Amino acid sequence: MIPDEYLQTFVIECRELLEEMEEALLIVEQSADDAEIINAIFRAAHTIKGSAGMFGLDPIVLFTHASESVLDRVRSGDIAMNSILASLFLEAHDHLSVLINHVAEGSYPTDDTDSRGKRLIIQLETYLGDTVLDQAVALTEVPMVSESEVEREESDAVGTDHWHLSLRFGTEVFRNGMDPFSFVRCLSSVGNIVQLVTIIDAIPAAENMDPESCYLGFEISFDSDADKLAIESIFNFVLSDCSIHILPPRSKVSEYKRLIMELPEQEMRLGEILVKCGTLTPQELSNILLLQSGQGNEPQQPIGEVLVEQQLVSPPVVVAALEKQRQVKDNKKNEANLIRVDAEKLDELINLVGELIIAGAGTNLIARSAKMTELIESTETLSRLVEEVRDSALALRMVQIGGTFNRFQRVVRDVSKELGKDIDLVISGAETELDKTVVDKIGDPLTHLVRNSMDHGIESAELRIARGKPAKGTLKLNAYHDAGSIVIEVIDDGGGLNKEKILKKAIERGLVTEGINLTDKEIYNLIFEAGFSTADVVSNLSGRGVGMDVVRRNIQALRGTVDLDSIEGQGSTVRIRLPLTLAIIDGFMVGVGNAAYVIPLDMVVECIELKAWASDEGDGKYLNLRGEVLPYRRLSDHFAMKGAMVQRDYVVVVRYGEHKAGLVVDKLMGEFQTVIKPLGKLFKGEKSIGGFTILGSGEVALIIDVPGLMGQIKHEAEVSQTLVSAV
């Protein structure tokens, strides 16, 4: 039985390879003539097949073999990659994903899966026909077969499609009983001699000639399918007494380069690479090493230069071999710098760091109570180190959002085809990092927003042209950091939202009362209400009013917010704002009565004294902060707390996105490393509290959810205004 951990590694690696394969296929679908990307697709399929074979996963081996065979023909130029073939490979990719999922779940493929696999294999095998005509008959559309470009060799003697043999027999050949012509004749057993020129320039003057010595040489143009080693083996008996240079035909150069790139990813010396690809024989390598070692104490000439000088290997092949060496070293270096860690182990580490923070705060509190100076200094040093450990541990969980964004290339492609629209996806801010937990949970809401924008936002080509827009629509995914949050935007250049239509629909559904004064943003955000839809036609993608409320609920579950901006006729922007991490934050602790509260430090702008800014004539809801009208709320009122009067009230000014507000508290207690603990179900409806934390004293402090509190205050104000209007 295969150990689970090995299978899990196999599944993880296969999924990573499939992601790379999908990304590459989407690129070649747009620009098919990219050999490197096609090589990347082939390598992914080849690796999956090899790994599956090690585990005896025959269905995966069988299926990837069929894909690999076609990809090999594409690489060699026998088959042209076009949009039809790319689509077929995308289907093959999807089928492989299903097979991998079965491996992950420990289940067997269903009959439907088997049938689909067989159908795809048959479709793939039609590309392996002997002629293009076969493909035409099978597929109704003839794949474009590109003629492979002939690579021109600009150096060496490799200028024709024939091998070139340069032979210089040693003077002792006759005396050793060898006949040079017998070797030449033997060449006919593996090919045809196209041209032979006898070289006699080594023959001395008649008076100096030794009749028993050999002075012959030949330059031979030789047509053969045999490899270099087979040709060289003909001269085995005279190798030690003969100078032989065997230069491959020019067509062989590209083949050698291809063979070099296909060699396994393992460290090899230059000579080993050239021998393995067949451009150099072991005997030639041995001779060159002897020549190189004979250079004495002088710095040895690189073997690549020696090989080129001796005209044994052409420069492009040496360059390809060196590139292969560099590529293997880089890959090994990257692999050595990376280790795969189970996400659960990271979660456990974060939890332990959280407990360490709480324990450290307790120790610091005891030290201060005991007024032990040395212990206080020691705990402060410990706190600083714990803070660094916390930041390092949290950084381990941070991943770039680019991986999530790239998955939408396929979504946009498929939905575009389904809708019959031409839509381009533009990604920016892919390097923006956020917590892995957030990344894992943001995929579904984003998918719904993207599909919704494509279905309802971006118009048909005809309508876009009529409106003076390019026929091709554009959908943008953008991400950036802002004030301790990450902002993700889904932007389309479609028709935008119709305010009047949304407001009319909201009044019909009783979501707002007729005559109420709403800002544009408030009207647009009505589409996030449950069951709300202005779509005239219900499609299988959207239009039933189910989804946008789920999007908002899922984002709120991540302590995030979502809002929408739109300009009619120009497009819409859905903006998601999420916390960077869900585990530990830097907080600012305040006191209200006998209770302590924590406000996320990233959202704190400044702290001021209330009396210094609020006038006595004010209504107790707004203050004038340097000419800016700032709404504020007493936390004691908000949480209905009764306590003794304090001499000073403080206002903590907080900002979230474009909005600012003041929170009036009794005490300012300073920065505090906050380990976020989730609240129980009892507090599910409380929007202004985002969790709780445990203080060093063992007491509990509630964490203020600033966006939730702002939203709650705003909602209460609207209800109050509505009641006043009704009276």
XYZ file of C-alpha atoms in Angstrom:
727
model
C 0.000 0.000 0.000
C 1.294 3.471 -0.871
C 1.748 5.682 2.220
C -0.771 8.521 2.347
C 1.867 11.193 2.696
C 3.446 10.168 -0.624
C 0.093 10.194 -2.373
C -0.704 13.610 -0.915
C 2.595 14.938 -2.235
C 1.811 13.413 -5.631
C -1.635 15.058 -5.660
C -0.265 18.458 -4.621
C 2.467 18.352 -7.253
C 0.049 17.210 -9.954
C -2.349 20.040 -9.131
C 0.491 22.542 -9.343
C 1.543 21.093 -12.705
C -2.042 21.196 -13.950
C -2.304 24.848 -12.964
C 0.862 25.569 -14.947
C -0.462 23.505 -17.862
C -3.777 25.365 -17.903
C -2.053 28.725 -17.781
C 0.243 27.737 -20.647
C -2.637 26.352 -22.746
C -4.558 29.588 -22.387
C -1.499 31.450 -23.653
C -0.867 29.177 -26.656
C -4.526 29.400 -27.539
C -3.940 33.103 -28.163
C -0.417 32.837 -29.633
C 0.130 29.269 -30.728
C 3.644 29.651 -32.136
C 5.583 29.597 -28.875
C 7.893 26.600 -28.659
C 8.944 27.222 -25.060
C 5.355 27.254 -23.765
C 4.534 24.091 -25.716
C 7.627 22.505 -24.171
C 6.341 23.536 -20.740
C 2.983 21.841 -21.429
C 4.775 18.710 -22.606
C 7.009 18.639 -19.517
C 3.985 18.959 -17.223
C 2.223 16.036 -18.954
C 5.436 14.020 -19.000
C 6.055 14.569 -15.280
C 2.489 13.655 -14.335
C 2.713 10.465 -16.388
C 6.034 9.503 -14.839
C 4.871 10.165 -11.278
C 1.583 8.326 -11.851
C 3.518 5.371 -13.211
C 5.543 5.155 -9.993
C 2.295 4.751 -8.050
C 0.745 2.329 -10.534
C -2.057 4.760 -11.432
C -2.683 3.237 -14.843
C -5.713 5.349 -15.914
C -3.655 8.523 -15.478
C -0.631 6.977 -17.226
C -2.771 5.808 -20.156
C -4.483 9.149 -20.584
C -1.379 11.319 -20.232
C 0.466 9.064 -22.674
C -2.080 9.896 -25.363
C -1.764 13.618 -24.597
C 2.011 13.419 -24.451
C 2.205 11.698 -27.847
C 0.261 14.476 -29.523
C 2.264 17.139 -27.706
C 5.459 15.511 -28.928
C 4.217 15.814 -32.509
C 3.389 19.452 -31.836
C 6.894 20.058 -30.503
C 8.497 18.469 -33.546
C 6.414 20.641 -35.864
C 4.438 17.734 -37.364
C 1.223 19.170 -35.969
C 0.399 22.841 -35.628
C -1.050 24.048 -32.362
C -4.269 25.943 -33.033
C -7.310 27.000 -31.030
C -9.112 23.695 -31.725
C -6.230 21.606 -30.458
C -5.708 23.948 -27.478
C -9.385 23.516 -26.559
C -8.980 19.749 -26.790
C -5.972 19.898 -24.481
C -7.932 22.060 -22.055
C -10.569 19.318 -21.983
C -7.778 16.811 -21.413
C -6.500 19.009 -18.602
C -9.954 19.040 -16.982
C -10.193 15.268 -17.281
C -6.769 14.856 -15.672
C -7.930 17.114 -12.820
C -10.893 14.820 -12.264
C -8.621 11.746 -12.228
C -6.285 13.441 -9.738
C -9.274 14.332 -7.550
C -10.268 10.658 -7.493
C -6.745 9.806 -6.324
C -6.973 12.459 -3.613
C -10.337 11.132 -2.438
C -9.278 7.511 -2.667
C -12.155 6.757 -5.034
C -12.321 5.160 -8.467
C -13.338 7.002 -11.640
C -17.018 6.724 -12.452
C -18.324 5.206 -15.684
C -18.994 8.689 -17.023
C -15.407 9.692 -16.279
C -14.105 6.579 -18.038
C -16.279 7.257 -21.068
C -15.115 10.830 -21.244
C -11.493 9.716 -21.000
C -11.921 7.200 -23.829
C -13.614 9.795 -26.006
C -10.781 12.249 -25.428
C -8.134 9.605 -26.168
C -9.845 8.829 -29.483
C -9.901 12.539 -30.322
C -6.240 12.887 -29.406
C -5.224 9.825 -31.402
C -6.768 11.233 -34.546
C -3.901 13.725 -34.482
C -1.430 10.853 -34.625
C -2.514 9.825 -38.129
C 0.194 9.483 -40.745
C -1.029 12.290 -42.916
C -2.734 15.563 -42.522
C -5.557 14.099 -44.603
C -6.275 11.654 -41.779
C -6.723 14.534 -39.430
C -8.967 16.335 -41.848
C -11.265 13.350 -42.173
C -11.450 12.898 -38.437
C -11.852 16.446 -37.327
C -13.584 18.198 -40.223
C -11.139 21.004 -39.827
C -7.612 20.538 -40.970
C -5.105 21.517 -38.328
C -2.513 23.824 -39.805
C 0.722 21.927 -40.208
C 3.622 24.302 -40.081
C 6.691 23.536 -42.059
C 9.649 23.265 -39.774
C 12.110 25.984 -40.406
C 15.498 24.875 -41.624
C 18.168 25.969 -39.216
C 21.156 27.426 -40.971
C 24.508 26.629 -39.502
C 26.834 29.547 -39.904
C 29.997 27.930 -38.687
C 31.842 24.649 -38.940
C 31.506 22.297 -41.869
C 27.936 21.412 -41.031
C 26.465 23.149 -44.024
C 24.542 20.349 -45.717
C 22.025 17.702 -44.797
C 24.781 15.045 -44.919
C 27.326 13.944 -42.400
C 30.820 15.178 -43.072
C 33.704 12.838 -42.278
C 37.238 14.157 -42.229
C 39.694 11.207 -42.132
C 43.464 11.373 -41.813
C 45.032 7.924 -41.564
C 48.244 7.511 -39.620
C 51.517 6.521 -41.261
C 51.543 3.089 -39.532
C 48.190 1.946 -40.946
C 49.717 -0.142 -43.752
C 52.323 -1.669 -41.514
C 49.548 -2.610 -39.045
C 47.834 -4.539 -41.817
C 44.979 -2.104 -42.305
C 43.546 -0.955 -45.636
C 42.107 2.582 -45.466
C 39.745 1.857 -48.367
C 38.209 -1.080 -46.519
C 36.915 1.341 -43.883
C 35.593 3.657 -46.534
C 33.818 0.766 -48.221
C 32.422 -0.343 -44.879
C 30.674 3.002 -44.585
C 28.292 1.780 -47.276
C 26.835 -0.651 -44.771
C 25.236 2.239 -42.812
C 24.674 4.831 -45.536
C 25.634 6.242 -48.899
C 28.802 8.103 -49.773
C 27.636 11.175 -51.639
C 31.027 12.622 -52.354
C 34.587 11.579 -51.613
C 37.674 13.701 -52.025
C 41.079 12.118 -51.538
C 43.505 14.325 -49.662
C 47.090 13.844 -50.759
C 48.714 16.941 -49.353
C 50.508 14.800 -46.737
C 52.417 12.896 -49.414
C 56.077 13.973 -49.217
C 58.455 14.426 -52.061
C 59.339 11.222 -53.920
C 62.814 11.003 -52.428
C 61.360 11.203 -48.916
C 58.424 8.881 -49.424
C 58.288 5.610 -47.511
C 56.275 3.112 -49.586
C 55.106 1.310 -46.439
C 53.740 4.502 -44.857
C 50.232 5.780 -45.353
C 49.762 9.442 -46.306
C 46.092 9.277 -47.271
C 43.218 11.355 -46.086
C 39.575 11.641 -47.166
C 36.871 14.247 -46.961
C 33.576 12.414 -47.263
C 30.036 13.675 -47.599
C 27.951 10.896 -46.151
C 24.203 10.328 -46.162
C 23.081 8.157 -43.276
C 20.428 7.837 -40.587
C 22.932 6.206 -38.247
C 24.062 8.117 -35.193
C 27.548 9.411 -34.626
C 28.589 6.522 -32.386
C 27.593 3.950 -35.029
C 29.568 5.763 -37.696
C 32.576 6.113 -35.464
C 32.463 2.412 -34.552
C 33.377 1.540 -38.149
C 36.816 2.988 -37.487
C 37.322 1.261 -34.143
C 40.393 -0.641 -35.353
C 42.257 2.479 -36.470
C 41.044 4.990 -33.907
C 44.407 5.019 -32.167
C 46.254 5.616 -35.441
C 43.879 7.906 -37.214
C 42.467 11.413 -36.939
C 38.707 11.364 -37.426
C 36.294 14.262 -37.297
C 32.636 13.417 -37.763
C 30.466 16.493 -38.186
C 26.716 16.061 -38.077
C 24.422 17.370 -40.810
C 22.869 20.727 -40.164
C 19.479 19.158 -39.528
C 21.080 17.246 -36.667
C 21.994 20.424 -34.803
C 18.405 21.291 -33.952
C 17.828 17.648 -33.032
C 20.809 17.669 -30.683
C 19.536 20.869 -29.075
C 16.122 19.297 -28.611
C 17.637 16.153 -27.132
C 19.692 18.248 -24.732
C 16.620 20.093 -23.462
C 14.816 16.772 -22.962
C 17.560 15.307 -20.815
C 16.526 14.625 -17.201
C 16.910 17.388 -14.659
C 20.106 16.157 -13.079
C 23.500 17.698 -12.723
C 25.906 16.555 -15.458
C 29.195 17.754 -16.820
C 29.303 19.342 -20.254
C 30.955 16.300 -21.831
C 28.336 13.961 -20.336
C 25.526 16.052 -21.770
C 27.087 16.053 -25.239
C 27.680 12.285 -25.129
C 24.121 11.628 -23.956
C 22.618 13.663 -26.772
C 24.844 11.874 -29.298
C 26.800 14.806 -30.646
C 30.003 13.520 -29.050
C 31.183 9.940 -28.747
C 32.828 8.578 -25.577
C 36.084 8.134 -27.526
C 36.053 11.752 -28.670
C 35.378 12.892 -25.130
C 38.252 10.779 -23.846
C 40.595 12.242 -26.453
C 39.544 15.796 -25.625
C 40.039 15.236 -21.894
C 43.533 13.918 -22.614
C 44.238 16.946 -24.764
C 42.925 19.245 -22.065
C 44.958 17.578 -19.315
C 48.069 17.912 -21.484
C 47.977 21.683 -21.122
C 50.236 21.370 -18.061
C 50.118 23.904 -15.266
C 48.548 26.562 -17.429
C 44.906 27.369 -16.711
C 42.928 24.745 -18.553
C 40.915 25.881 -21.527
C 37.202 25.223 -21.009
C 36.206 21.952 -22.606
C 33.512 23.654 -24.641
C 36.085 25.881 -26.333
C 38.347 22.892 -27.007
C 35.487 20.959 -28.595
C 34.623 23.874 -30.853
C 38.272 24.442 -31.774
C 38.647 20.782 -32.691
C 35.407 21.032 -34.723
C 33.910 18.108 -32.843
C 30.807 19.976 -31.700
C 29.160 23.012 -33.212
C 28.949 26.163 -31.054
C 25.101 26.222 -30.885
C 25.109 22.704 -29.427
C 27.731 23.672 -26.835
C 25.678 26.751 -25.941
C 22.550 24.595 -25.588
C 24.421 22.180 -23.306
C 25.718 25.042 -21.143
C 22.189 26.474 -20.946
C 20.924 23.073 -19.827
C 23.608 22.982 -17.122
C 22.609 26.441 -15.910
C 18.917 25.574 -15.960
C 19.457 22.434 -13.879
C 21.580 24.329 -11.354
C 18.982 27.101 -11.053
C 16.175 24.586 -10.570
C 18.178 22.703 -7.959
C 18.971 25.952 -6.201
C 15.321 26.979 -6.176
C 14.265 23.547 -4.947
C 16.902 23.683 -2.230
C 15.536 27.022 -1.061
C 11.979 25.767 -0.781
C 10.359 23.274 1.520
C 6.741 22.193 1.449
C 4.996 22.690 4.792
C 1.556 21.463 5.749
C -0.776 24.452 6.267
C -2.118 22.844 9.455
C 1.370 22.945 10.941
C 1.532 26.655 10.182
C -1.847 27.135 11.867
C -0.529 25.293 14.910
C 2.561 27.527 14.934
C 0.399 30.655 14.764
C -1.738 29.381 17.649
C 1.353 28.703 19.752
C 2.721 32.162 18.987
C -0.637 33.566 20.060
C -0.433 31.724 23.375
C 3.152 32.951 23.767
C 1.993 36.537 23.309
C -0.722 36.113 25.958
C 1.704 34.437 28.390
C 4.305 37.157 27.765
C 1.735 39.869 28.499
C 0.886 38.113 31.776
C 4.536 37.969 32.804
C 5.011 41.622 31.965
C 1.958 42.535 34.051
C 3.281 40.598 37.055
C 6.697 42.247 36.709
C 5.109 45.707 36.697
C 2.918 44.862 39.692
C 5.965 43.664 41.614
C 7.904 46.778 40.470
C 10.955 44.639 39.679
C 12.996 46.764 37.285
C 15.265 43.989 36.027
C 12.328 41.675 35.396
C 10.453 44.426 33.578
C 13.433 45.025 31.288
C 13.730 41.305 30.685
C 10.057 40.917 29.794
C 10.230 43.897 27.447
C 13.156 42.272 25.619
C 11.161 39.059 25.518
C 8.122 40.923 24.151
C 10.197 42.450 21.370
C 11.541 39.052 20.361
C 8.054 37.527 20.505
C 6.826 40.317 18.264
C 9.529 39.455 15.705
C 8.614 35.762 15.936
C 4.963 36.718 15.424
C 5.743 38.755 12.314
C 7.899 35.944 10.897
C 5.231 33.340 11.618
C 2.520 35.449 10.000
C 4.750 36.072 6.984
C 4.897 32.302 6.435
C 1.162 32.323 5.794
C 1.257 35.232 3.377
C 0.834 34.244 -0.256
C 0.539 36.294 -3.408
C -2.942 36.702 -4.807
C -1.604 36.265 -8.347
C -2.200 32.506 -8.216
C -5.894 33.102 -7.499
C -6.155 35.785 -10.178
C -4.542 33.566 -12.822
C -7.241 30.933 -12.367
C -9.706 33.448 -13.785
C -8.017 33.291 -17.187
C -9.854 30.030 -17.719
C -13.116 31.334 -16.217
C -13.083 34.374 -18.508
C -12.247 32.215 -21.529
C -15.041 29.714 -20.910
C -17.700 32.256 -19.951
C -16.778 34.457 -22.938
C -17.387 31.534 -25.277
C -20.624 30.650 -23.531
C -21.911 34.222 -23.784
C -20.547 34.787 -27.297
C -18.627 37.853 -26.132
C -15.000 38.749 -26.741
C -13.582 39.773 -23.372
C -10.003 40.409 -22.344
C -8.834 39.844 -18.760
C -6.233 42.270 -17.400
C -4.523 41.426 -14.105
C -2.584 43.888 -11.957
C -1.278 43.780 -8.403
C -0.755 40.013 -8.623
C 2.230 40.286 -6.263
C 0.041 41.648 -3.432
C 0.213 39.325 -0.437
C -2.443 38.335 2.073
C -3.167 35.536 4.498
C -3.551 32.089 2.931
C -6.845 31.547 4.755
C -8.257 34.666 3.117
C -6.920 33.626 -0.304
C -8.552 30.205 0.009
C -11.941 31.728 0.832
C -11.996 34.624 -1.618
C -12.122 32.418 -4.731
C -15.895 31.766 -4.743
C -17.010 35.383 -4.188
C -14.592 36.557 -6.869
C -15.858 33.937 -9.309
C -19.417 35.164 -8.854
C -18.429 38.800 -9.296
C -16.425 38.043 -12.447
C -19.216 35.988 -14.023
C -21.774 38.637 -13.082
C -19.706 41.415 -14.658
C -19.283 39.418 -17.860
C -22.949 38.469 -18.076
C -24.675 41.719 -17.010
C -21.911 44.326 -17.144
C -20.112 43.969 -20.464
C -22.355 44.499 -23.451
C -22.498 42.516 -26.679
C -20.047 43.492 -29.441
C -22.805 45.086 -31.517
C -24.000 47.265 -28.652
C -20.458 48.248 -27.698
C -19.711 49.362 -31.265
C -22.976 51.290 -31.358
C -21.907 53.050 -28.140
C -18.519 53.942 -29.604
C -16.589 51.382 -27.591
C -14.124 48.723 -28.808
C -15.922 45.504 -29.720
C -13.738 43.633 -27.234
C -14.682 44.152 -23.613
C -12.179 44.415 -20.779
C -12.397 42.963 -17.320
C -9.733 43.936 -14.791
C -8.684 42.264 -11.565
C -6.612 44.529 -9.377
C -5.235 44.236 -5.841
C -3.327 46.590 -3.554
C -2.661 47.314 0.107
C -4.383 50.246 1.797
C -4.294 51.199 5.484
C -3.742 47.721 6.865
C -6.217 46.124 4.494
C -6.023 44.537 1.092
C -8.312 45.904 -1.575
C -9.409 43.706 -4.481
C -11.196 45.333 -7.389
C -13.278 43.780 -10.159
C -13.561 46.421 -12.884
C -15.471 46.169 -16.153
C -15.878 48.633 -19.005
C -19.477 47.619 -19.606
C -22.727 49.521 -19.510
C -22.699 50.309 -15.780
C -25.702 50.239 -13.464
C -28.985 52.008 -14.021
C -29.783 53.907 -10.799
C -33.428 54.533 -11.594
C -34.027 50.893 -12.397
C -32.342 49.712 -9.184
C -34.260 52.210 -7.035
C -37.564 51.317 -8.662
C -36.942 47.620 -8.083
C -35.915 48.271 -4.457
C -39.108 50.240 -3.796
C -41.196 47.454 -5.388
C -39.543 44.909 -3.108
C -39.984 47.138 -0.051
C -36.263 47.451 0.553
C -36.513 51.260 0.676
C -39.412 53.626 1.059
C -40.510 55.801 -1.822
C -39.111 59.329 -1.675
C -36.123 58.424 0.480
C -32.960 60.318 -0.300
C -30.123 57.897 -1.123
C -26.658 58.576 -2.448
C -25.560 56.923 -5.691
C -23.356 54.457 -3.788
C -26.232 53.520 -1.452
C -28.428 52.825 -4.461
C -25.761 50.705 -6.163
C -25.132 48.699 -3.012
C -28.800 47.653 -2.981
C -27.842 44.920 -5.454
C -26.180 43.104 -2.539
C -29.584 42.612 -0.883
C -30.923 39.052 -0.859
C -32.979 38.151 -3.924
C -32.369 41.492 -5.623
C -32.004 41.476 -9.391
C -32.724 43.897 -12.198
C -31.960 41.389 -14.946
C -34.667 41.181 -17.602
C -33.514 37.739 -18.678
C -32.504 34.922 -16.393
C -29.515 32.975 -17.713
C -27.728 29.940 -16.372
C -24.972 32.269 -15.204
C -26.900 34.856 -13.231
C -30.053 36.903 -13.071
C -32.034 35.171 -10.340
C -30.883 37.536 -7.605
C -29.059 34.739 -5.861
C -25.407 35.274 -5.323
C -24.568 38.904 -4.610
C -25.961 38.657 -1.083
C -23.938 35.453 -0.638
C -20.864 37.320 -1.910
C -21.360 40.001 0.709
C -22.037 37.468 3.454
C -18.869 35.476 2.619
C -16.763 38.618 2.571
C -18.228 39.814 5.848
C -17.363 36.423 7.330
C -13.742 37.293 6.552
C -14.175 40.586 8.430
C -14.236 42.385 5.097
C -16.581 44.715 3.258
C -17.735 45.078 -0.335
C -19.104 48.086 -2.144
C -19.711 49.168 -5.688
C -19.144 52.221 -7.870
C -20.623 52.607 -11.299
C -20.928 55.127 -14.103
C -23.740 54.403 -16.488
C -22.405 53.687 -19.947
C -18.792 53.424 -18.777
C -18.615 50.457 -16.417
C -18.611 49.331 -12.797
C -16.080 48.661 -10.054
C -16.729 46.208 -7.241
C -14.302 46.858 -4.406
C -13.591 44.238 -1.729
C -11.670 45.296 1.363
C -10.215 42.521 3.519
C -7.973 42.324 6.584
C -4.405 41.192 5.881
C -4.585 38.447 8.455
C -7.229 36.717 10.508
C -4.976 35.578 13.344
C -2.918 38.231 15.152
C -2.987 42.003 14.796
C -1.390 45.039 16.358
C -4.125 46.607 18.458
C -4.711 49.842 20.331
C -6.301 49.180 23.724
C -8.784 51.608 25.244
C -10.822 51.541 28.452
C -14.522 52.206 28.895
C -15.692 51.876 32.491
C -14.079 48.711 33.808
C -13.898 47.046 30.416
C -11.084 47.041 27.884
C -11.519 47.168 24.115
C -9.040 46.730 21.295
C -9.144 48.767 18.088
C -7.030 47.536 15.123
C -4.001 49.833 15.163
C -3.898 50.150 11.375
C -7.244 51.936 11.482
C -6.308 54.427 14.209
C -5.502 57.863 12.773
C -5.010 59.888 15.952
C -6.270 60.424 19.505
C -7.666 63.778 20.728
C -9.413 65.114 23.806
C -13.159 65.466 23.255
C -13.589 68.802 25.030
C -10.895 70.423 22.930
C -12.863 69.865 19.708
C -16.542 69.367 20.532
C -18.523 72.526 21.198
C -21.052 72.658 24.001
C -23.726 73.557 21.454
C -23.143 70.402 19.476
C -25.680 67.613 19.251
C -23.292 65.058 20.743
C -22.891 63.285 17.391
C -20.474 65.430 15.418
C -17.385 67.497 16.174
C -15.395 69.978 14.154
C -11.915 68.493 13.662
C -9.783 71.126 11.945
C -12.696 72.127 9.743
C -13.729 68.552 9.062
C -17.105 67.319 10.298
C -16.343 64.114 12.177
C -19.168 61.870 13.420
C -18.443 60.227 16.752
C -20.003 57.667 19.069
C -19.485 57.032 22.782
C -18.609 53.368 23.218
C -20.283 53.480 26.649
C -23.559 54.450 24.935
C -23.097 51.966 22.119
C -22.568 49.043 24.493
C -25.020 50.412 27.112
C -22.408 50.544 29.843
C -22.847 52.455 33.069
C -19.817 53.706 34.921
C -18.426 56.534 36.963
C -17.975 59.919 35.360
C -14.430 60.552 34.144
C -12.592 63.860 34.072
C -11.514 63.528 30.485
C -13.066 61.909 27.476
C -10.836 60.896 24.595
C -11.723 60.465 20.950
C -9.935 57.785 18.959
C -10.211 58.836 15.304
C -10.443 55.779 13.052
C -10.472 55.465 9.304
C -11.808 52.696 7.111
C -11.528 53.214 3.402
C -12.807 56.684 2.613
C -14.712 57.067 5.888
C -13.565 58.485 9.227
C -15.274 58.479 12.608
C -14.502 59.069 16.289
C -14.894 56.606 19.141
C -15.188 58.243 22.570
C -13.490 56.268 25.350
C -12.497 56.836 29.002
C -8.877 55.698 28.863
C -6.102 55.310 26.310
C -4.076 52.216 27.275
C -1.580 51.969 24.411
C -0.537 49.432 21.783
C -1.266 45.790 22.409
C -0.407 42.635 20.468
C -3.799 41.095 19.917
C -4.509 37.431 19.343
C -7.927 37.307 17.697
C -10.284 34.697 19.128
C -13.644 34.084 17.427
C -16.873 34.898 19.204
C -19.505 32.281 19.907
C -22.788 31.951 17.996
C -24.521 34.070 20.651
C -22.787 37.163 19.242
C -23.451 36.286 15.620
C -25.739 39.287 15.097
C -23.393 41.804 16.719
C -21.708 43.668 13.879
C -19.568 46.019 15.949
C -17.462 43.302 17.606
C -15.003 41.301 15.545
C -13.796 38.894 18.218
C -12.098 38.927 21.567
C -8.658 38.572 23.012
C -7.236 37.458 26.352
C -5.202 39.965 28.325
C -2.154 39.161 30.399
C -4.296 39.366 33.520
C -6.555 36.649 32.139
C -9.373 39.138 31.528
C -11.149 39.370 28.208
C -11.089 42.407 25.895
C -13.492 42.772 22.991
C -12.070 43.700 19.573
C -13.914 46.521 17.848
C -14.973 45.753 14.281
C -14.582 49.291 12.940
C -16.351 48.811 9.578
C -19.161 46.917 11.306
C -19.547 49.630 13.943
C -19.592 52.363 11.299
C -22.224 50.483 9.335
C -24.338 49.939 12.455
C -24.196 53.621 13.428
C -25.158 54.593 9.910
C -28.038 52.150 9.856
C -29.382 53.426 13.184
C -29.191 56.997 11.893
C -31.174 56.031 8.788
C -33.836 54.286 10.860
C -34.100 57.288 13.159
C -34.458 59.632 10.202
C -37.141 57.422 8.698
C -39.126 57.411 11.952
C -38.895 61.188 12.245
C -40.093 61.557 8.672
C -43.004 59.224 9.346
C -44.122 61.317 12.354
